[in-house]
Amino acid sequence: MAKKSLIQREKKRQKLEQKYHLIRQSFKKKIRSKVSPLSLSEKTKMREKLQSLPRNSAPTRLHRRCFLTGRPRANYRHFGLSGHVLREMVYECLLPGATRSSW
């Protein structure tokens, strides 16, 4: 089980990412736009505004965590579970359609 403080920190990052998502997108569109070419100084101003946003609002700082344990590694997107929890659930026949493997 992951520490509760780490899970809460991740939830805080998710809220910040949702809050600043549209603002971040608009800055990036203005920087990349080819229709109305911006001068170099205007582009640098836009980049500075983008950098002035909170660091934790960037989507790359988010981690996918296990739904049950909060483990940040070895997660399967389809199930939302980490590898060892997924394996235990398959062995207990809690996931329909998943087959056990032995090696």
PDB file of C-alpha atoms in Angstrom:
ATOM      1  CA  MET A   1       0.000   0.000   0.000  1.00  0.00           C
ATOM      2  CA  ALA A   2       1.354   3.394  -0.975  1.00  0.00           C
ATOM      3  CA  LYS A   3       1.669   6.205   1.519  1.00  0.00           C
ATOM      4  CA  LYS A   4      -1.486   8.263   1.752  1.00  0.00           C
ATOM      5  CA  SER A   5       0.478  11.483   1.363  1.00  0.00           C
ATOM      6  CA  LEU A   6       1.773  10.350  -2.042  1.00  0.00           C
ATOM      7  CA  ILE A   7      -1.726   9.434  -3.200  1.00  0.00           C
ATOM      8  CA  GLN A   8      -3.050  12.822  -2.056  1.00  0.00           C
ATOM      9  CA  ARG A   9      -0.186  14.575  -3.843  1.00  0.00           C
ATOM     10  CA  GLU A  10      -1.125  12.749  -7.039  1.00  0.00           C
ATOM     11  CA  LYS A  11      -4.778  13.801  -6.669  1.00  0.00           C
ATOM     12  CA  LYS A  12      -3.660  17.404  -6.188  1.00  0.00           C
ATOM     13  CA  ARG A  13      -1.619  17.189  -9.393  1.00  0.00           C
ATOM     14  CA  GLN A  14      -4.644  15.847 -11.270  1.00  0.00           C
ATOM     15  CA  LYS A  15      -6.784  18.765 -10.106  1.00  0.00           C
ATOM     16  CA  LEU A  16      -4.120  21.281 -11.104  1.00  0.00           C
ATOM     17  CA  GLU A  17      -3.710  19.642 -14.511  1.00  0.00           C
ATOM     18  CA  GLN A  18      -7.465  19.870 -15.156  1.00  0.00           C
ATOM     19  CA  LYS A  19      -7.558  23.482 -13.966  1.00  0.00           C
ATOM     20  CA  TYR A  20      -4.756  24.711 -16.246  1.00  0.00           C
ATOM     21  CA  HIS A  21      -5.342  22.372 -19.207  1.00  0.00           C
ATOM     22  CA  LEU A  22      -7.131  24.894 -21.441  1.00  0.00           C
ATOM     23  CA  ILE A  23      -4.757  27.720 -20.559  1.00  0.00           C
ATOM     24  CA  ARG A  24      -1.747  25.558 -21.354  1.00  0.00           C
ATOM     25  CA  GLN A  25      -3.283  24.467 -24.675  1.00  0.00           C
ATOM     26  CA  SER A  26      -4.031  28.034 -25.747  1.00  0.00           C
ATOM     27  CA  PHE A  27      -0.444  29.155 -25.034  1.00  0.00           C
ATOM     28  CA  LYS A  28       0.955  26.226 -27.009  1.00  0.00           C
ATOM     29  CA  LYS A  29      -1.366  26.908 -29.970  1.00  0.00           C
ATOM     30  CA  LYS A  30      -0.299  30.545 -30.094  1.00  0.00           C
ATOM     31  CA  ILE A  31       3.374  29.570 -30.017  1.00  0.00           C
ATOM     32  CA  ARG A  32       2.972  26.964 -32.780  1.00  0.00           C
ATOM     33  CA  SER A  33       0.545  28.881 -35.003  1.00  0.00           C
ATOM     34  CA  LYS A  34       1.757  29.320 -38.566  1.00  0.00           C
ATOM     35  CA  VAL A  35      -1.235  31.348 -39.787  1.00  0.00           C
ATOM     36  CA  SER A  36      -0.330  34.518 -37.928  1.00  0.00           C
ATOM     37  CA  PRO A  37       3.430  34.488 -37.526  1.00  0.00           C
ATOM     38  CA  LEU A  38       4.437  35.967 -34.184  1.00  0.00           C
ATOM     39  CA  SER A  39       7.606  37.926 -33.784  1.00  0.00           C
ATOM     40  CA  LEU A  40      10.411  36.392 -31.785  1.00  0.00           C
ATOM     41  CA  SER A  41       9.761  38.643 -28.785  1.00  0.00           C
ATOM     42  CA  GLU A  42       6.061  37.720 -28.738  1.00  0.00           C
ATOM     43  CA  LYS A  43       6.925  34.020 -28.812  1.00  0.00           C
ATOM     44  CA  THR A  44       9.334  34.414 -25.920  1.00  0.00           C
ATOM     45  CA  LYS A  45       6.634  36.240 -23.943  1.00  0.00           C
ATOM     46  CA  MET A  46       4.228  33.378 -24.597  1.00  0.00           C
ATOM     47  CA  ARG A  47       6.855  30.846 -23.495  1.00  0.00           C
ATOM     48  CA  GLU A  48       7.465  32.832 -20.311  1.00  0.00           C
ATOM     49  CA  LYS A  49       3.730  32.807 -19.573  1.00  0.00           C
ATOM     50  CA  LEU A  50       3.667  29.072 -20.165  1.00  0.00           C
ATOM     51  CA  GLN A  51       6.603  28.594 -17.810  1.00  0.00           C
ATOM     52  CA  SER A  52       4.988  30.778 -15.162  1.00  0.00           C
ATOM     53  CA  LEU A  53       2.194  28.228 -14.720  1.00  0.00           C
ATOM     54  CA  PRO A  54       2.569  25.844 -11.764  1.00  0.00           C
ATOM     55  CA  ARG A  55       4.984  23.006 -12.418  1.00  0.00           C
ATOM     56  CA  ASN A  56       2.572  20.369 -11.128  1.00  0.00           C
ATOM     57  CA  SER A  57      -0.039  21.441 -13.677  1.00  0.00           C
ATOM     58  CA  ALA A  58       1.953  19.803 -16.488  1.00  0.00           C
ATOM     59  CA  PRO A  59       0.407  16.513 -17.671  1.00  0.00           C
ATOM     60  CA  THR A  60       3.804  14.809 -17.825  1.00  0.00           C
ATOM     61  CA  ARG A  61       4.088  14.955 -14.042  1.00  0.00           C
ATOM     62  CA  LEU A  62       1.076  12.688 -13.545  1.00  0.00           C
ATOM     63  CA  HIS A  63       1.550   9.016 -12.725  1.00  0.00           C
ATOM     64  CA  ARG A  64      -0.901   6.211 -13.225  1.00  0.00           C
ATOM     65  CA  ARG A  65      -1.490   4.419  -9.920  1.00  0.00           C
ATOM     66  CA  CYS A  66      -3.060   1.103  -8.983  1.00  0.00           C
ATOM     67  CA  PHE A  67      -6.722   1.464  -8.082  1.00  0.00           C
ATOM     68  CA  LEU A  68      -6.458  -0.794  -5.020  1.00  0.00           C
ATOM     69  CA  THR A  69      -2.948  -0.341  -3.649  1.00  0.00           C
ATOM     70  CA  GLY A  70      -1.827   3.003  -5.086  1.00  0.00           C
ATOM     71  CA  ARG A  71       1.344   1.449  -6.496  1.00  0.00           C
ATOM     72  CA  PRO A  72       2.881   3.735  -9.161  1.00  0.00           C
ATOM     73  CA  ARG A  73       4.686   1.049 -11.179  1.00  0.00           C
ATOM     74  CA  ALA A  74       3.693  -1.864 -13.422  1.00  0.00           C
ATOM     75  CA  ASN A  75       0.137  -0.677 -14.065  1.00  0.00           C
ATOM     76  CA  TYR A  76      -2.128  -2.073 -16.728  1.00  0.00           C
ATOM     77  CA  ARG A  77      -4.223   0.688 -18.311  1.00  0.00           C
ATOM     78  CA  HIS A  78      -7.100  -1.576 -19.233  1.00  0.00           C
ATOM     79  CA  PHE A  79      -7.647  -2.786 -15.669  1.00  0.00           C
ATOM     80  CA  GLY A  80      -6.226   0.092 -13.640  1.00  0.00           C
ATOM     81  CA  LEU A  81      -4.361  -2.413 -11.464  1.00  0.00           C
ATOM     82  CA  SER A  82      -0.731  -3.182 -10.823  1.00  0.00           C
ATOM     83  CA  GLY A  83       0.777  -6.420 -12.073  1.00  0.00           C
ATOM     84  CA  HIS A  84       0.847  -8.394  -8.846  1.00  0.00           C
ATOM     85  CA  VAL A  85      -2.709  -7.397  -7.864  1.00  0.00           C
ATOM     86  CA  LEU A  86      -3.899  -8.333 -11.339  1.00  0.00           C
ATOM     87  CA  ARG A  87      -2.210 -11.722 -11.061  1.00  0.00           C
ATOM     88  CA  GLU A  88      -3.805 -12.397  -7.647  1.00  0.00           C
ATOM     89  CA  MET A  89      -7.250 -11.459  -8.979  1.00  0.00           C
ATOM     90  CA  VAL A  90      -6.824 -13.775 -11.969  1.00  0.00           C
ATOM     91  CA  TYR A  91      -5.849 -16.635  -9.663  1.00  0.00           C
ATOM     92  CA  GLU A  92      -8.968 -16.013  -7.570  1.00  0.00           C
ATOM     93  CA  CYS A  93     -11.106 -15.947 -10.767  1.00  0.00           C
ATOM     94  CA  LEU A  94     -12.284 -12.392 -10.124  1.00  0.00           C
ATOM     95  CA  LEU A  95     -11.520 -11.169 -13.658  1.00  0.00           C
ATOM     96  CA  PRO A  96     -13.633 -12.858 -16.320  1.00  0.00           C
ATOM     97  CA  GLY A  97     -11.872 -13.781 -19.543  1.00  0.00           C
ATOM     98  CA  ALA A  98      -8.377 -13.618 -18.067  1.00  0.00           C
ATOM     99  CA  THR A  99      -6.460 -16.881 -18.033  1.00  0.00           C
ATOM    100  CA  ARG A 100      -3.832 -18.027 -15.574  1.00  0.00           C
ATOM    101  CA  SER A 101      -0.319 -18.543 -16.743  1.00  0.00           C
ATOM    102  CA  SER A 102       2.431 -20.659 -15.307  1.00  0.00           C
ATOM    103  CA  TRP A 103       6.023 -20.680 -16.305  1.00  0.00           C
TER     104      TRP A 103
END
